[in-house]
Tab-separated table of C-alpha atoms and ligand atoms in Angstrom:
chain	number	residue	atom	x	y	z
A	1	MET	CA	97.979	-77.665	-108.087
A	2	GLN	CA	100.224	-75.759	-105.745
A	3	ASN	CA	103.647	-77.306	-105.360
A	4	ILE	CA	104.652	-78.400	-101.892
A	5	ILE	CA	108.328	-78.136	-102.780
A	6	GLN	CA	109.545	-75.522	-105.173
A	7	THR	CA	113.094	-74.439	-105.877
A	8	GLU	CA	114.289	-71.676	-108.161
A	9	HIS	CA	117.877	-71.555	-109.379
A	10	LEU	CA	118.915	-73.246	-106.164
A	11	THR	CA	122.705	-73.288	-105.950
A	12	LYS	CA	125.141	-74.381	-103.290
A	13	LYS	CA	128.869	-73.974	-103.550
A	14	PHE	CA	131.488	-75.344	-101.182
A	15	GLY	CA	134.517	-73.309	-102.166
A	16	LYS	CA	135.155	-74.226	-105.783
A	17	ILE	CA	132.814	-77.202	-105.713
A	18	ILE	CA	129.348	-76.543	-107.106
A	19	ALA	CA	127.322	-79.162	-105.244
A	20	VAL	CA	123.903	-77.948	-106.439
A	21	ASP	CA	123.769	-76.009	-109.673
A	22	ASN	CA	120.741	-73.893	-110.598
A	23	LEU	CA	118.248	-76.508	-109.526
A	24	ASP	CA	114.603	-75.894	-110.403
A	25	LEU	CA	112.279	-78.415	-108.808
A	26	GLU	CA	108.488	-78.431	-108.737
A	27	ILE	CA	107.060	-81.183	-106.600
A	28	PRO	CA	103.268	-81.319	-106.252
A	29	HIS	CA	101.443	-82.183	-103.020
A	30	GLY	CA	101.025	-85.837	-102.167
A	31	VAL	CA	103.541	-87.395	-104.531
A	32	THR	CA	106.546	-89.580	-103.872
A	33	PHE	CA	109.500	-87.905	-105.519
A	34	GLY	CA	112.758	-89.760	-106.070
A	35	LEU	CA	116.048	-87.941	-106.476
A	36	LEU	CA	118.597	-90.149	-108.180
A	37	GLY	CA	122.173	-89.508	-109.137
A	38	PRO	CA	125.683	-90.838	-108.649
A	39	ASN	CA	127.853	-90.306	-105.572
A	40	GLY	CA	128.591	-86.636	-105.145
A	41	ALA	CA	125.774	-85.500	-107.476
A	42	GLY	CA	124.269	-83.163	-104.876
A	43	LYS	CA	121.344	-85.168	-103.479
A	44	THR	CA	122.223	-84.864	-99.790
A	45	THR	CA	123.133	-81.200	-100.199
A	46	THR	CA	119.713	-80.579	-101.779
A	47	VAL	CA	117.790	-82.232	-98.945
A	48	ARG	CA	119.901	-80.475	-96.327
A	49	ILE	CA	119.025	-77.130	-97.924
A	50	LEU	CA	115.342	-78.065	-98.122
A	51	ASN	CA	115.377	-78.926	-94.417
A	52	ALA	CA	116.934	-75.571	-93.549
A	53	ILE	CA	120.067	-77.238	-92.193
A	54	ILE	CA	122.400	-75.413	-94.568
A	55	LYS	CA	121.820	-72.238	-96.537
A	56	PRO	CA	121.965	-72.065	-100.312
A	57	THR	CA	124.635	-69.868	-101.891
A	58	SER	CA	121.973	-68.433	-104.179
A	59	GLY	CA	118.481	-69.186	-105.384
A	60	LYS	CA	115.273	-69.827	-103.483
A	61	ALA	CA	113.265	-72.707	-102.124
A	62	LYS	CA	109.901	-73.109	-100.479
A	63	VAL	CA	108.494	-76.093	-98.615
A	64	ASN	CA	104.765	-76.029	-97.999
A	65	GLY	CA	104.872	-72.361	-98.945
A	66	TYR	CA	107.482	-71.590	-96.264
A	67	ASP	CA	110.687	-69.910	-97.343
A	68	ILE	CA	113.586	-72.153	-96.264
A	69	GLN	CA	115.646	-69.151	-95.234
A	70	LYS	CA	113.003	-66.939	-93.627
A	71	ASP	CA	110.702	-69.546	-92.062
A	72	GLN	CA	113.181	-72.169	-90.925
A	73	LYS	CA	111.196	-73.201	-87.839
A	74	LYS	CA	108.004	-73.668	-89.825
A	75	VAL	CA	109.835	-75.707	-92.442
A	76	LYS	CA	111.255	-77.952	-89.723
A	77	SER	CA	107.925	-78.348	-87.947
A	78	ILE	CA	106.155	-79.820	-90.984
A	79	SER	CA	109.073	-81.922	-92.232
A	80	GLY	CA	110.582	-85.180	-91.146
A	81	PHE	CA	114.153	-85.864	-92.148
A	82	LEU	CA	116.147	-89.049	-92.171
A	83	PRO	CA	119.712	-87.860	-92.759
A	84	GLU	CA	122.399	-89.823	-94.535
A	85	SER	CA	124.519	-90.210	-91.394
A	86	PRO	CA	122.160	-89.771	-88.497
A	87	GLY	CA	123.368	-89.217	-84.964
A	88	LEU	CA	121.775	-90.914	-81.981
A	89	TYR	CA	122.115	-90.452	-78.260
A	90	ASP	CA	123.804	-93.699	-77.363
A	91	LYS	CA	123.013	-93.450	-73.665
A	92	LEU	CA	119.266	-93.401	-74.272
A	93	THR	CA	117.060	-96.386	-74.920
A	94	CYS	CA	114.983	-96.557	-78.089
A	95	VAL	CA	111.833	-95.528	-76.195
A	96	GLU	CA	113.608	-92.669	-74.395
A	97	PHE	CA	115.073	-91.377	-77.657
A	98	LEU	CA	111.720	-91.429	-79.437
A	99	GLU	CA	110.046	-89.748	-76.451
A	100	PHE	CA	112.720	-87.062	-76.550
A	101	ILE	CA	112.275	-86.417	-80.287
A	102	GLY	CA	108.470	-86.513	-79.982
A	103	GLU	CA	108.596	-83.953	-77.177
A	104	LEU	CA	110.822	-81.695	-79.273
A	105	TYR	CA	108.067	-81.723	-81.873
A	106	SER	CA	105.389	-81.182	-79.174
A	107	VAL	CA	103.546	-84.430	-79.897
A	108	PRO	CA	100.902	-84.839	-77.138
A	109	SER	CA	102.134	-87.485	-74.673
A	110	ALA	CA	99.249	-89.972	-75.042
A	111	ILE	CA	99.569	-89.948	-78.856
A	112	LEU	CA	103.343	-90.154	-78.575
A	113	LYS	CA	103.260	-93.286	-76.371
A	114	GLU	CA	100.871	-95.020	-78.741
A	115	ARG	CA	102.915	-94.093	-81.810
A	116	ILE	CA	106.173	-95.237	-80.258
A	117	TYR	CA	104.748	-98.688	-79.536
A	118	GLU	CA	103.179	-98.960	-82.988
A	119	LEU	CA	106.512	-98.119	-84.594
A	120	ILE	CA	108.419	-100.539	-82.359
A	121	GLU	CA	106.052	-103.315	-83.495
A	122	LEU	CA	106.291	-102.281	-87.130
A	123	PHE	CA	110.080	-102.160	-87.104
A	124	GLU	CA	110.306	-105.416	-85.161
A	125	LEU	CA	112.283	-104.005	-82.274
A	126	LYS	CA	109.942	-105.387	-79.626
A	127	GLY	CA	111.894	-106.803	-76.715
A	128	ARG	CA	114.832	-104.466	-77.407
A	129	GLU	CA	113.036	-101.148	-76.975
A	130	ASN	CA	114.370	-100.563	-73.477
A	131	ASP	CA	117.988	-101.381	-74.341
A	132	LEU	CA	120.522	-98.584	-74.715
A	133	LEU	CA	121.046	-97.503	-78.332
A	134	GLU	CA	124.813	-97.994	-77.959
A	135	GLY	CA	124.169	-101.719	-78.053
A	136	TYR	CA	122.108	-101.611	-81.257
A	137	SER	CA	123.427	-102.895	-84.584
A	138	ARG	CA	123.831	-100.475	-87.500
A	139	GLY	CA	120.564	-101.549	-89.103
A	140	MET	CA	118.712	-101.335	-85.785
A	141	LYS	CA	120.017	-97.787	-85.341
A	142	GLN	CA	118.871	-96.956	-88.863
A	143	LYS	CA	115.404	-98.187	-87.949
A	144	VAL	CA	115.331	-95.940	-84.858
A	145	CYS	CA	116.358	-92.964	-87.004
A	146	LEU	CA	113.577	-93.711	-89.447
A	147	MET	CA	111.091	-93.955	-86.596
A	148	SER	CA	112.266	-90.604	-85.244
A	149	ALA	CA	111.850	-89.001	-88.691
A	150	ILE	CA	108.140	-89.833	-88.758
A	151	ILE	CA	107.246	-89.706	-85.051
A	152	HIS	CA	105.532	-86.292	-85.391
A	153	ASP	CA	103.520	-87.412	-88.424
A	154	PRO	CA	105.104	-84.828	-90.745
A	155	LYS	CA	103.523	-83.609	-93.955
A	156	VAL	CA	106.737	-83.809	-95.943
A	157	ILE	CA	109.131	-86.677	-95.353
A	158	PHE	CA	112.705	-86.489	-96.613
A	159	LEU	CA	114.478	-89.826	-96.666
A	160	ASP	CA	118.145	-89.853	-97.631
A	161	GLU	CA	119.052	-93.455	-98.468
A	162	PRO	CA	116.562	-94.956	-96.016
A	163	THR	CA	117.514	-98.564	-96.710
A	164	SER	CA	121.272	-98.260	-96.350
A	165	ASN	CA	122.514	-100.638	-93.627
A	166	LEU	CA	119.279	-102.602	-93.640
A	167	ASP	CA	119.020	-106.322	-94.320
A	168	PRO	CA	116.878	-107.367	-97.321
A	169	GLU	CA	113.836	-108.057	-95.167
A	170	ALA	CA	114.026	-104.721	-93.338
A	171	SER	CA	114.690	-102.980	-96.645
A	172	LEU	CA	111.472	-104.423	-98.064
A	173	MET	CA	109.627	-103.420	-94.901
A	174	VAL	CA	110.839	-99.843	-95.341
A	175	ARG	CA	109.754	-99.910	-98.975
A	176	ASP	CA	106.293	-101.066	-97.874
A	177	MET	CA	106.219	-98.461	-95.141
A	178	ILE	CA	107.003	-95.711	-97.659
A	179	GLN	CA	104.229	-97.084	-99.846
A	180	GLN	CA	101.799	-96.985	-96.897
A	181	LEU	CA	102.827	-93.439	-95.983
A	182	ALA	CA	102.487	-92.364	-99.598
A	183	LYS	CA	98.867	-93.554	-99.635
A	184	LYS	CA	97.943	-91.049	-96.941
A	185	ALA	CA	96.344	-88.120	-98.698
A	186	ASP	CA	98.476	-85.256	-97.486
A	187	LYS	CA	101.914	-86.850	-97.412
A	188	THR	CA	104.718	-85.923	-99.753
A	189	ILE	CA	107.822	-88.077	-99.746
A	190	PHE	CA	111.190	-86.958	-101.027
A	191	LEU	CA	113.452	-89.943	-101.416
A	192	CYS	CA	117.146	-90.021	-102.286
A	193	THR	CA	118.147	-93.470	-103.344
A	194	HIS	CA	120.591	-95.497	-105.361
A	195	LEU	CA	118.159	-98.385	-105.556
A	196	LEU	CA	116.595	-97.981	-108.975
A	197	LYS	CA	114.118	-100.766	-108.282
A	198	HIS	CA	112.816	-98.945	-105.224
A	199	ALA	CA	112.625	-95.718	-107.193
A	200	GLU	CA	110.662	-97.487	-109.917
A	201	ASP	CA	108.299	-99.137	-107.416
A	202	LEU	CA	107.769	-96.144	-105.174
A	203	CYS	CA	108.148	-92.876	-107.018
A	204	ASP	CA	105.499	-90.990	-108.965
A	205	ILE	CA	108.133	-88.559	-110.213
A	206	ILE	CA	111.848	-89.115	-110.565
A	207	GLY	CA	114.504	-86.463	-110.960
A	208	ILE	CA	117.996	-87.469	-112.001
A	209	ILE	CA	120.856	-85.136	-111.120
A	210	LYS	CA	124.414	-85.140	-112.299
A	211	GLU	CA	127.036	-82.708	-111.014
A	212	GLY	CA	124.347	-80.716	-109.250
A	213	LYS	CA	122.210	-80.239	-112.365
A	214	LEU	CA	118.826	-81.749	-113.035
A	215	VAL	CA	119.227	-83.826	-116.184
A	216	ILE	CA	115.752	-85.284	-116.538
A	217	GLU	CA	112.485	-85.302	-114.603
A	218	GLY	CA	109.268	-87.227	-114.994
A	219	ASP	CA	107.625	-90.563	-114.286
A	220	THR	CA	109.493	-93.762	-115.082
A	221	LYS	CA	107.602	-94.160	-118.371
A	222	LYS	CA	108.573	-90.690	-119.570
A	223	ILE	CA	112.213	-91.185	-118.613
A	224	ILE	CA	112.366	-94.536	-120.412
A	225	GLU	CA	110.708	-93.062	-123.502
A	226	GLU	CA	112.871	-89.959	-123.599
A	227	THR	CA	116.051	-91.970	-123.311
A	228	ASP	CA	114.822	-94.648	-125.706
A	229	THR	CA	115.659	-97.421	-123.285
A	230	LYS	CA	113.888	-100.457	-121.800
A	231	ASP	CA	113.976	-99.820	-118.075
A	232	LEU	CA	114.997	-97.264	-115.504
A	233	GLU	CA	118.388	-98.867	-114.929
A	234	GLN	CA	119.226	-98.670	-118.635
A	235	ALA	CA	117.916	-95.099	-118.788
A	236	TYR	CA	119.973	-94.090	-115.756
A	237	LEU	CA	123.148	-95.632	-117.131
A	238	LYS	CA	122.582	-94.035	-120.527
A	239	ILE	CA	122.144	-90.623	-118.922
A	240	MET	CA	125.318	-91.141	-116.935
A	241	GLY	CA	127.138	-92.216	-120.074
A	242	LYS	CA	127.765	-95.701	-118.769
A	243	VAL	CA	126.987	-99.146	-120.108
A	244	ARG	CA	125.808	-102.185	-118.228
A	245	GLU	CA	128.401	-104.811	-117.461
A	246	GLU	CA	126.370	-107.426	-119.319
A	247	ASP	CA	126.431	-105.195	-122.406
A	248	LEU	CA	130.083	-104.474	-121.870
A	249	LEU	CA	130.856	-108.167	-121.759
A	250	GLY	CA	128.612	-108.875	-124.741
A	251	TRP	CA	131.599	-109.928	-126.854
A	252	ARG	CA	132.081	-112.931	-124.580
A	253	LYS	CA	128.790	-114.543	-125.570
B	301	ATP	N1	130.210	-79.764	-96.127
B	301	ATP	C1	130.812	-79.898	-97.309
B	301	ATP	N2	132.005	-79.342	-97.557
B	301	ATP	C2	132.617	-79.448	-98.752
B	301	ATP	N3	132.094	-80.109	-99.795
B	301	ATP	C3	130.898	-80.700	-99.616
B	301	ATP	C4	130.206	-80.628	-98.372
B	301	ATP	N4	129.030	-81.310	-98.494
B	301	ATP	C5	129.016	-81.790	-99.752
B	301	ATP	N5	130.116	-81.426	-100.432
B	301	ATP	C6	130.440	-81.739	-101.828
B	301	ATP	O1	129.292	-81.482	-102.608
B	301	ATP	C7	129.138	-82.474	-103.618
B	301	ATP	C8	127.774	-83.106	-103.477
B	301	ATP	O2	127.754	-83.902	-102.306
B	301	ATP	P1	126.426	-84.622	-101.785
B	301	ATP	O3	126.738	-85.187	-100.443
B	301	ATP	O4	125.299	-83.687	-101.894
B	301	ATP	O5	126.262	-85.787	-102.875
B	301	ATP	P2	125.225	-87.009	-102.933
B	301	ATP	O6	124.538	-86.922	-104.246
B	301	ATP	O7	124.397	-87.043	-101.718
B	301	ATP	O8	126.227	-88.255	-102.987
B	301	ATP	P3	126.090	-89.737	-102.341
B	301	ATP	O9	125.294	-90.539	-103.316
B	301	ATP	O10	127.516	-90.199	-102.294
B	301	ATP	O11	125.468	-89.635	-100.993
B	301	ATP	C9	130.309	-83.424	-103.455
B	301	ATP	O12	131.321	-83.035	-104.357
B	301	ATP	C10	130.756	-83.194	-102.029
B	301	ATP	O13	132.135	-83.451	-101.854
B	302	MG	MG1	124.154	-88.390	-100.224
């Protein structure tokens, strides 16, 4: 099977900091891939490179066969990206913002209208859709950003911490939405998350990075087996050289 995302020795340096270090990823079509790793591990930098927002220092990457440096427009046209700190136009309403983004992606207007109202229903923003975004709460803004990342029905969806700022109910809704999207035959989802439970529930393949390097890759079962642990949380902490607090406080029992 041809890989929809492929990186070869992908490296990004910011001065002396090596944010992404010789990363080789092979992500097949149609899977949900989870990139896990501690703060500063290089997850956001990786997705920004894969979305042709920043250039790698060295190495190569292709998304859907398009070179991220030579075919930037094509890469952007087939990808949807929810960034870590998205920006919104505060003086637009939710509907106006989504119309604007949809038009940028040349979504036909009849389809766009329908999609906007479907998403507003799904994300439970009905009744607020014509309010200015400046009056939205953080979580509501996050929902609008998520909607804008999928408004053009992209083939590859990059979600950088999609549930940050969301309340538990909205977080579960997003998890379900990712699951629904993942069921569609030609969708590949690239998810950066700190929520190991979500990664376990959602991802077919998980990659764990530490200091820009891929430490382990595989399905949850493989990662648990290879680390000789009981669950993904234990495996993750073992890889990071940490112990769980409950184990740490074992002497108290
Ligand atoms: N524009 C930048 N300029 C300088 N250093 C940067 C820049 N962007 C990222 N870095 C550095 O690169 C490293 C990786 O950062 P990155 O944001 O990719 O981590 P992350 O895995 O997404 O972390 P988090 O879980 O906190 O979101 C960090 O050391 C960070 O300080
Ligand atoms: Mg990040």
